[in-house]
Short mmCIF file of C-alpha atoms in Angstrom, two decimals:
data_model
loop_
_atom_site.label_atom_id
_atom_site.label_comp_id
_atom_site.label_asym_id
_atom_site.label_seq_id
_atom_site.Cartn_x
_atom_site.Cartn_y
_atom_site.Cartn_z
CA MET L 1 -128.91 -33.08 -79.01
CA PRO L 2 -126.92 -30.84 -76.52
CA ALA L 3 -129.08 -31.57 -73.75
CA ARG L 4 -128.99 -35.29 -74.57
CA ARG L 5 -125.48 -35.09 -74.32
CA SER L 6 -126.20 -33.04 -71.24
CA THR L 7 -128.05 -35.79 -69.63
CA ALA L 8 -125.44 -38.22 -70.30
CA THR L 9 -122.95 -36.34 -68.82
CA LEU L 10 -124.52 -35.85 -65.73
CA VAL L 11 -125.33 -39.49 -65.40
CA LEU L 12 -121.40 -40.82 -65.85
CA LEU L 13 -120.48 -38.12 -63.03
CA VAL L 14 -123.35 -39.64 -60.83
CA ALA L 15 -122.15 -42.94 -61.96
CA ALA L 16 -118.26 -42.40 -61.28
CA GLY L 17 -118.68 -40.61 -57.78
CA ALA L 18 -120.94 -43.45 -56.36
CA VAL L 19 -118.00 -45.86 -57.27
CA LEU L 20 -115.50 -43.14 -55.77
CA VAL L 21 -117.33 -44.06 -52.75
CA ILE L 22 -117.26 -47.27 -52.47
CA LEU L 23 -113.88 -47.24 -53.43
CA VAL L 24 -113.09 -45.07 -50.03
CA VAL L 25 -114.72 -47.18 -47.91
CA LEU L 26 -113.65 -50.77 -49.17
CA LEU L 27 -110.40 -48.58 -48.36
CA SER L 28 -110.96 -47.43 -45.24
CA GLY L 29 -111.73 -50.10 -43.59
CA GLY L 30 -115.43 -49.05 -42.64
CA ALA L 31 -116.85 -52.15 -44.08
CA SER L 32 -116.29 -55.69 -41.87
CA PRO L 33 -117.46 -58.94 -43.03
CA ARG L 34 -118.17 -60.02 -39.62
CA GLY L 35 -120.22 -57.05 -39.08
CA ASP L 36 -117.81 -55.71 -36.13
CA ARG L 37 -116.93 -52.78 -36.80
CA GLY L 38 -117.39 -51.42 -32.72
CA SER L 39 -114.42 -54.47 -32.24
CA PRO L 40 -111.27 -54.03 -33.13
CA THR L 41 -108.96 -56.68 -32.88
CA PRO L 42 -106.61 -56.33 -29.77
CA ARG L 43 -103.21 -55.48 -30.11
CA GLY L 44 -101.03 -58.46 -29.15
CA ALA L 45 -103.66 -60.70 -29.43
CA THR L 46 -104.00 -64.61 -30.72
CA ASP L 47 -106.93 -65.79 -32.92
CA ALA L 48 -109.35 -67.87 -30.36
CA ALA L 49 -109.66 -70.80 -32.53
CA THR L 50 -105.89 -70.89 -33.91
CA GLY L 51 -103.36 -69.60 -31.13
CA THR L 52 -102.18 -67.28 -34.28
CA PRO L 53 -100.90 -64.03 -33.81
CA THR L 54 -104.53 -62.42 -34.99
CA ALA L 55 -102.86 -58.22 -35.19
CA GLU L 56 -98.87 -57.78 -34.90
CA PRO L 57 -98.02 -55.99 -31.38
CA THR L 58 -96.74 -52.65 -31.32
CA ASP L 59 -95.60 -50.98 -28.05
CA GLY L 60 -97.65 -52.93 -25.83
CA VAL L 61 -99.41 -50.22 -24.10
CA THR L 62 -102.37 -49.53 -25.84
CA PRO L 63 -105.26 -50.78 -24.03
CA THR L 64 -106.59 -54.18 -25.57
CA GLY L 65 -109.90 -55.84 -26.07
CA GLY L 66 -111.76 -52.53 -26.27
CA ALA L 67 -110.56 -51.54 -22.99
CA THR L 68 -110.09 -48.32 -21.59
CA PRO L 69 -107.45 -47.26 -18.45
CA THR L 70 -109.67 -46.98 -15.57
CA GLY L 71 -107.48 -44.56 -13.96
CA GLY L 72 -105.60 -42.88 -16.82
CA ALA L 73 -102.56 -44.82 -16.66
CA THR L 74 -99.80 -43.95 -18.80
CA PRO L 75 -96.23 -45.51 -19.46
CA THR L 76 -93.64 -43.11 -18.77
CA GLY L 77 -90.38 -43.48 -21.00
CA PRO L 78 -89.36 -45.59 -23.68
CA PRO L 79 -89.79 -49.64 -22.82
CA LEU L 80 -86.72 -51.65 -22.10
CA SER L 81 -85.03 -52.44 -24.80
CA GLY L 82 -84.54 -55.95 -25.49
CA SER L 83 -86.80 -58.94 -26.31
CA TRP L 84 -88.04 -61.96 -25.09
CA GLU L 85 -86.34 -65.05 -25.54
CA GLU L 86 -87.39 -68.76 -25.48
CA ARG L 87 -85.79 -70.92 -23.22
CA ALA L 88 -85.87 -75.17 -23.24
CA PRO L 89 -89.78 -75.79 -23.03
CA ALA L 90 -91.44 -77.74 -20.58
CA PRO L 91 -92.03 -80.87 -20.68
CA VAL L 92 -95.28 -81.32 -20.08
CA PRO L 93 -97.37 -78.47 -21.57
CA LEU L 94 -99.95 -77.18 -18.99
CA THR L 95 -101.97 -74.28 -18.24
CA GLU L 96 -102.98 -72.18 -15.13
CA VAL L 97 -99.87 -72.90 -13.46
CA ALA L 98 -98.40 -72.18 -9.71
CA ALA L 99 -94.74 -70.49 -10.25
CA ALA L 100 -92.30 -69.52 -7.70
CA ALA L 101 -88.28 -69.13 -7.68
CA HIS L 102 -87.14 -71.34 -5.44
CA GLY L 103 -83.35 -72.66 -4.47
CA GLY L 104 -81.70 -70.51 -7.96
CA ARG L 105 -84.58 -72.52 -9.72
CA VAL L 106 -88.05 -72.27 -11.04
CA TRP L 107 -90.87 -74.36 -9.61
CA VAL L 108 -93.91 -75.08 -11.76
CA VAL L 109 -96.54 -76.94 -9.94
CA GLY L 110 -99.77 -78.56 -10.96
CA GLY L 111 -102.33 -76.81 -13.64
CA PHE L 112 -104.75 -77.90 -16.24
CA ALA L 113 -103.63 -80.19 -18.78
CA ALA L 114 -104.85 -80.98 -22.54
CA ASP L 115 -107.37 -83.08 -21.32
CA GLY L 116 -109.08 -81.11 -18.99
CA SER L 117 -107.30 -83.21 -16.21
CA ALA L 118 -106.07 -81.95 -12.95
CA SER L 119 -101.98 -82.03 -12.91
CA ARG L 120 -99.93 -83.48 -10.17
CA ALA L 121 -96.52 -82.59 -12.09
CA VAL L 122 -93.88 -80.53 -10.29
CA GLN L 123 -91.61 -79.34 -13.00
CA VAL L 124 -88.12 -77.89 -12.06
CA TYR L 125 -86.44 -75.58 -14.39
CA ASP L 126 -82.55 -74.84 -13.69
CA PRO L 127 -82.07 -71.31 -15.65
CA ALA L 128 -78.35 -72.05 -15.58
CA ALA L 129 -78.33 -74.96 -17.37
CA ASP L 130 -81.23 -74.61 -19.53
CA ARG L 131 -82.74 -78.06 -18.45
CA TRP L 132 -86.01 -79.38 -16.86
CA SER L 133 -85.90 -82.24 -14.51
CA GLU L 134 -88.93 -83.32 -11.51
CA GLY L 135 -89.83 -82.45 -8.42
CA PRO L 136 -92.03 -84.51 -5.78
CA ALA L 137 -95.46 -84.95 -7.62
CA LEU L 138 -98.24 -83.47 -5.51
CA PRO L 139 -100.67 -85.84 -3.76
CA ASP L 140 -103.40 -84.87 -5.83
CA GLY L 141 -104.08 -82.99 -9.19
CA VAL L 142 -104.87 -79.44 -8.18
CA HIS L 143 -105.22 -76.04 -10.76
CA HIS L 144 -105.18 -72.69 -10.28
CA ALA L 145 -103.77 -72.75 -7.16
CA ALA L 146 -100.75 -70.13 -5.68
CA LEU L 147 -97.04 -70.77 -5.06
CA VAL L 148 -95.00 -68.87 -2.83
CA SER L 149 -91.23 -69.47 -1.34
CA THR L 150 -90.41 -68.74 1.72
CA GLY L 151 -86.78 -68.79 0.79
CA ALA L 152 -87.03 -72.09 2.98
CA GLU L 153 -89.33 -73.80 1.50
CA LEU L 154 -92.54 -73.62 -0.90
CA ILE L 155 -95.88 -73.34 0.14
CA LEU L 156 -98.84 -74.19 -2.40
CA LEU L 157 -102.08 -72.51 -1.50
CA GLY L 158 -105.71 -72.88 -2.57
CA GLY L 159 -107.03 -74.02 -6.26
CA TYR L 160 -109.52 -76.72 -7.64
CA ARG L 161 -109.13 -80.25 -7.02
CA GLY L 162 -109.40 -82.36 -9.86
CA GLY L 163 -111.19 -81.86 -13.11
CA GLY L 164 -113.31 -79.16 -13.70
CA PHE L 165 -114.54 -76.31 -11.32
CA GLY L 166 -116.72 -78.40 -9.11
CA GLY L 167 -114.96 -76.50 -6.15
CA PRO L 168 -112.37 -74.54 -4.62
CA VAL L 169 -110.00 -76.01 -1.37
CA ALA L 170 -108.88 -74.46 1.66
CA THR L 171 -105.38 -77.17 1.56
CA VAL L 172 -102.37 -75.74 1.69
CA LEU L 173 -99.15 -77.80 1.00
CA ARG L 174 -95.42 -77.02 2.15
CA LEU L 175 -92.06 -78.37 0.70
CA GLY L 176 -89.31 -78.44 2.81
CA ASP L 177 -87.02 -80.96 1.35
CA PRO L 178 -86.70 -80.65 -2.58
CA ASN L 179 -86.23 -84.56 -2.89
CA GLY L 180 -88.83 -84.83 0.28
CA GLY L 181 -92.56 -84.68 0.09
CA TRP L 182 -95.55 -82.29 0.64
CA SER L 183 -96.09 -82.48 3.64
CA PRO L 184 -99.65 -80.46 4.90
CA GLY L 185 -99.96 -76.61 6.25
CA PRO L 186 -102.36 -73.82 7.84
CA ASP L 187 -105.43 -74.70 5.63
CA LEU L 188 -106.84 -71.39 4.22
CA PRO L 189 -109.11 -69.52 6.57
CA GLY L 190 -111.79 -70.27 3.52
CA ALA L 191 -111.71 -72.65 0.41
CA ARG L 192 -110.26 -70.22 -2.40
CA ALA L 193 -108.68 -71.12 -5.80
CA ALA L 194 -107.62 -68.58 -8.79
CA GLY L 195 -106.55 -66.28 -6.05
CA ALA L 196 -102.76 -64.62 -5.85
CA ALA L 197 -100.14 -64.86 -3.44
CA ALA L 198 -96.65 -63.59 -2.77
CA TRP L 199 -93.74 -63.87 0.45
CA ASP L 200 -93.38 -60.24 1.31
CA GLY L 201 -90.12 -60.98 3.85
CA THR L 202 -91.92 -62.09 6.69
CA ARG L 203 -95.18 -63.76 6.21
CA VAL L 204 -97.01 -65.36 3.10
CA VAL L 205 -100.03 -62.64 1.47
CA TYR L 206 -102.74 -63.79 -0.08
CA GLY L 207 -105.58 -62.09 -1.89
CA GLY L 208 -108.55 -62.76 -3.73
CA GLY L 209 -110.06 -65.61 -5.72
CA VAL L 210 -112.98 -67.59 -5.73
CA GLY L 211 -114.11 -68.99 -2.92
CA PRO L 212 -117.48 -71.56 -2.26
CA ASP L 213 -120.29 -69.73 -3.11
CA GLU L 214 -119.09 -66.06 -4.85
CA LEU L 215 -115.65 -64.12 -5.68
CA SER L 216 -113.79 -63.07 -2.21
CA GLY L 217 -111.82 -59.73 -1.74
CA ASP L 218 -110.25 -61.36 1.40
CA VAL L 219 -106.37 -60.60 1.87
CA LEU L 220 -105.12 -62.78 4.19
CA VAL L 221 -101.28 -63.31 6.08
CA LEU L 222 -99.97 -66.40 7.29
CA GLU L 223 -97.85 -65.83 10.63
CA GLY L 224 -96.51 -67.78 13.32
CA GLY L 225 -98.52 -70.70 11.88
CA SER L 226 -102.02 -69.35 11.76
CA TRP L 227 -103.97 -66.95 9.10
CA ARG L 228 -104.88 -63.96 9.90
CA ARG L 229 -107.33 -61.56 7.68
CA ILE L 230 -106.37 -57.84 7.48
CA GLY L 231 -108.31 -55.90 4.90
CA ALA L 232 -110.27 -56.77 1.61
CA LEU L 233 -109.32 -56.15 -2.30
CA ASP L 234 -111.37 -53.56 -4.03
CA PRO L 235 -113.06 -54.80 -6.18
CA ALA L 236 -113.62 -58.31 -5.27
CA ARG L 237 -111.51 -60.56 -8.54
CA GLU L 238 -109.99 -63.29 -9.38
CA HIS L 239 -107.59 -64.74 -11.65
CA LEU L 240 -105.13 -61.91 -10.29
CA GLY L 241 -101.46 -61.60 -10.64
CA ALA L 242 -99.49 -60.85 -7.13
CA ALA L 243 -95.76 -59.72 -6.63
CA SER L 244 -93.81 -58.48 -3.45
CA ASP L 245 -90.56 -56.59 -3.49
CA GLY L 246 -89.68 -58.84 -0.29
CA ALA L 247 -89.23 -55.78 1.83
CA GLY L 248 -92.95 -55.75 3.39
CA THR L 249 -94.74 -54.37 0.62
CA THR L 250 -97.11 -56.80 -1.81
CA PHE L 251 -98.93 -55.89 -5.14
CA PHE L 252 -102.29 -57.25 -6.59
CA LEU L 253 -102.29 -56.86 -10.04
CA GLY L 254 -105.34 -56.83 -12.32
CA GLY L 255 -107.88 -60.11 -12.40
CA ARG L 256 -111.25 -60.78 -13.41
CA ARG L 257 -114.96 -59.97 -12.06
CA GLY L 258 -116.90 -63.21 -13.35
CA GLY L 259 -115.78 -64.09 -17.03
CA LEU L 260 -113.58 -62.83 -19.50
CA SER L 261 -115.10 -59.83 -20.09
CA GLY L 262 -114.94 -58.93 -16.86
CA ASN L 263 -111.51 -57.81 -16.69
CA LEU L 264 -109.81 -55.14 -14.82
CA ALA L 265 -106.44 -53.06 -14.33
CA ALA L 266 -106.71 -52.59 -10.53
CA VAL L 267 -103.70 -52.33 -8.61
CA ASP L 268 -103.80 -52.56 -4.97
CA VAL L 269 -100.78 -52.64 -2.14
CA VAL L 270 -100.75 -53.82 1.32
CA VAL L 271 -97.93 -52.83 3.85
CA ALA L 272 -98.17 -54.26 6.92
CA ASP L 273 -101.90 -54.45 8.02
CA ALA L 274 -102.99 -51.81 5.53
CA VAL L 275 -104.33 -52.57 1.66
CA ARG L 276 -105.13 -49.79 -0.53
CA HIS L 277 -105.67 -48.77 -3.99
CA LEU L 278 -102.58 -47.85 -5.61
CA GLY L 279 -103.91 -47.29 -9.22
CA ASP L 280 -104.69 -48.49 -12.64
CA LEU L 281 -102.78 -50.72 -14.99
CA PRO L 282 -103.04 -49.58 -18.81
CA THR L 283 -104.67 -52.97 -20.14
CA ARG L 284 -107.47 -54.74 -18.12
CA ARG L 285 -106.70 -58.55 -18.27
CA GLY L 286 -107.10 -61.59 -15.71
CA GLY L 287 -105.57 -65.28 -16.15
CA VAL L 288 -101.61 -63.37 -15.34
CA ALA L 289 -98.45 -63.83 -13.50
CA GLY L 290 -96.96 -61.46 -11.87
CA PHE L 291 -93.13 -60.75 -10.96
CA TRP L 292 -90.95 -58.39 -8.91
CA SER L 293 -88.55 -55.91 -10.42
CA ALA L 294 -86.01 -53.70 -8.67
CA VAL L 295 -85.76 -51.48 -11.20
CA HIS L 296 -89.77 -50.85 -12.70
CA GLY L 297 -91.22 -52.41 -9.70
CA ALA L 298 -94.24 -54.97 -9.80
CA CYS L 299 -94.73 -56.49 -13.57
CA LEU L 300 -98.12 -57.97 -14.81
CA ALA L 301 -97.74 -60.65 -17.76
CA GLY L 302 -99.61 -62.58 -20.21
CA GLY L 303 -104.12 -62.88 -20.14
CA GLU L 304 -107.00 -63.15 -22.10
CA GLU L 305 -110.14 -62.02 -23.02
CA PRO L 306 -113.02 -63.36 -25.03
CA GLY L 307 -111.10 -62.49 -28.68
CA GLY L 308 -107.53 -63.91 -27.36
CA THR L 309 -104.55 -63.42 -25.41
CA PHE L 310 -102.26 -60.50 -24.27
CA GLY L 311 -98.56 -60.79 -24.50
CA GLN L 312 -98.02 -57.29 -22.63
CA VAL L 313 -95.81 -56.53 -19.74
CA GLU L 314 -96.59 -53.76 -17.70
CA CYS L 315 -95.42 -52.46 -13.96
CA ILE L 316 -96.23 -50.48 -11.54
CA ARG L 317 -94.04 -48.70 -8.54
CA ALA L 318 -94.67 -47.86 -5.45
CA ASP L 319 -95.78 -44.51 -6.25
CA GLY L 320 -97.99 -45.19 -9.02
CA SER L 321 -96.02 -44.83 -11.41
CA VAL L 322 -96.36 -47.28 -15.38
CA SER L 323 -94.18 -48.47 -16.80
CA ARG L 324 -94.10 -50.87 -19.15
CA LEU L 325 -91.15 -54.07 -20.75
CA PRO L 326 -91.58 -55.77 -24.46
CA ASP L 327 -94.47 -57.75 -24.82
CA LEU L 328 -94.09 -61.66 -25.02
CA GLY L 329 -93.05 -63.11 -28.16
CA ARG L 330 -95.94 -65.81 -27.48
CA PRO L 331 -98.97 -64.12 -26.04
CA ARG L 332 -100.77 -66.44 -23.73
CA HIS L 333 -103.14 -67.16 -20.12
CA GLY L 334 -102.39 -68.75 -17.21
CA LEU L 335 -98.74 -68.79 -16.68
CA GLY L 336 -96.37 -68.41 -14.34
CA ALA L 337 -93.86 -65.88 -13.76
CA ALA L 338 -90.04 -65.72 -11.53
CA VAL L 339 -87.01 -64.00 -11.15
CA VAL L 340 -84.02 -65.51 -10.86
CA GLU L 341 -80.84 -63.83 -10.80
CA GLY L 342 -81.82 -60.50 -12.43
CA VAL L 343 -83.89 -62.58 -15.50
CA ALA L 344 -87.64 -63.14 -15.64
CA TYR L 345 -89.00 -65.76 -16.62
CA VAL L 346 -92.47 -66.69 -17.70
CA LEU L 347 -93.36 -70.24 -18.20
CA LEU L 348 -96.36 -72.49 -19.46
CA GLY L 349 -99.88 -70.74 -19.82
CA GLY L 350 -102.84 -71.27 -22.89
CA THR L 351 -102.25 -69.61 -26.21
CA ARG L 352 -106.18 -69.31 -27.15
CA PRO L 353 -109.08 -68.16 -24.44
CA GLY L 354 -110.04 -71.49 -21.95
CA LEU L 355 -108.99 -74.93 -22.17
CA SER L 356 -105.67 -74.12 -24.76
CA VAL L 357 -101.75 -75.61 -22.77
CA SER L 358 -98.18 -75.00 -23.86
CA GLY L 359 -94.70 -75.87 -22.37
CA THR L 360 -93.41 -72.21 -23.59
CA VAL L 361 -91.00 -70.48 -21.31
CA GLU L 362 -89.60 -67.00 -22.53
CA ALA L 363 -86.79 -65.26 -20.73
CA LEU L 364 -86.44 -61.00 -20.41
CA VAL L 365 -83.03 -60.36 -18.69
CA LEU L 366 -84.30 -56.94 -15.99
CA GLY L 367 -80.93 -55.72 -15.01
CA LEU L 368 -78.51 -56.38 -12.38
CA THR L 369 -79.93 -54.40 -9.61
CA ASP L 370 -82.52 -57.12 -10.29
#
């Protein structure tokens, strides 16, 4: 009898141990119903099917989607206090738009509509009135274009004409009179779409994008009515952002090589005719928008990857130091960004990777020095 009791006791102890191991595994998240234990959900991302948040954003700094900092970029100091506030939504929800501040308002031009067609819409947001109006429509629908303001006129560059991705265009359009119409400008030296551009105070600086046959790294400047190539981004990329201090320095931020899994964190800076790598942001992403803050430097918002969209807003100064702003309330890609009187506006864009649209507008007070 004692031997039998000992054996029974041993069996019970073994069974209890097995149950304990199973409970530990389940509680620690060691098992995944999808079998994707090596693919953590990005922080600040949205679900690819529903557009709802898949994870609660935290500090907006840790790289998402499995990305790792390519240059060891670490934000310094706490994030700016405050949060993004929603403003009046755009009348026409779109993604892959071009945007710029001009005449105290934010202009949002072209983009992808929900049905996949290219939009001719020109939507003008008045921050003081929190109200939208219509601007002069484009002669043709375009998406993945770039828009800059020289202070005297708006310039729309490149993009894809019509629905789909049949081929980029070299078309440049100018709008001098807000109540007039768009007129032709000097075409880009080659067709480009999904590139980025900024006004550096004296000239338009355009970089990256998709050419007719391959990605482009070309950095082009428009001065004196003609284009000139001054160098190249390294690596060549598309779906990137651009921002300038308006005093001769332009930043090209993030982007991707090819599909959504080819996201980059690289930042290149252009001064005069020199193009050089400045550093890396913490988060690799494409489908982004750039804007300038006098305090924080060149800032990058939004983006996408296969698993969702990004809400992170990260900035880099001319000395390479990196800081962060609060995450967007609604993560999205294919958005536009601009600053008017010290307030940053991030506008429209898709809440899911690929073709999804929104009219969302969010605003963040940057400070009196911006």
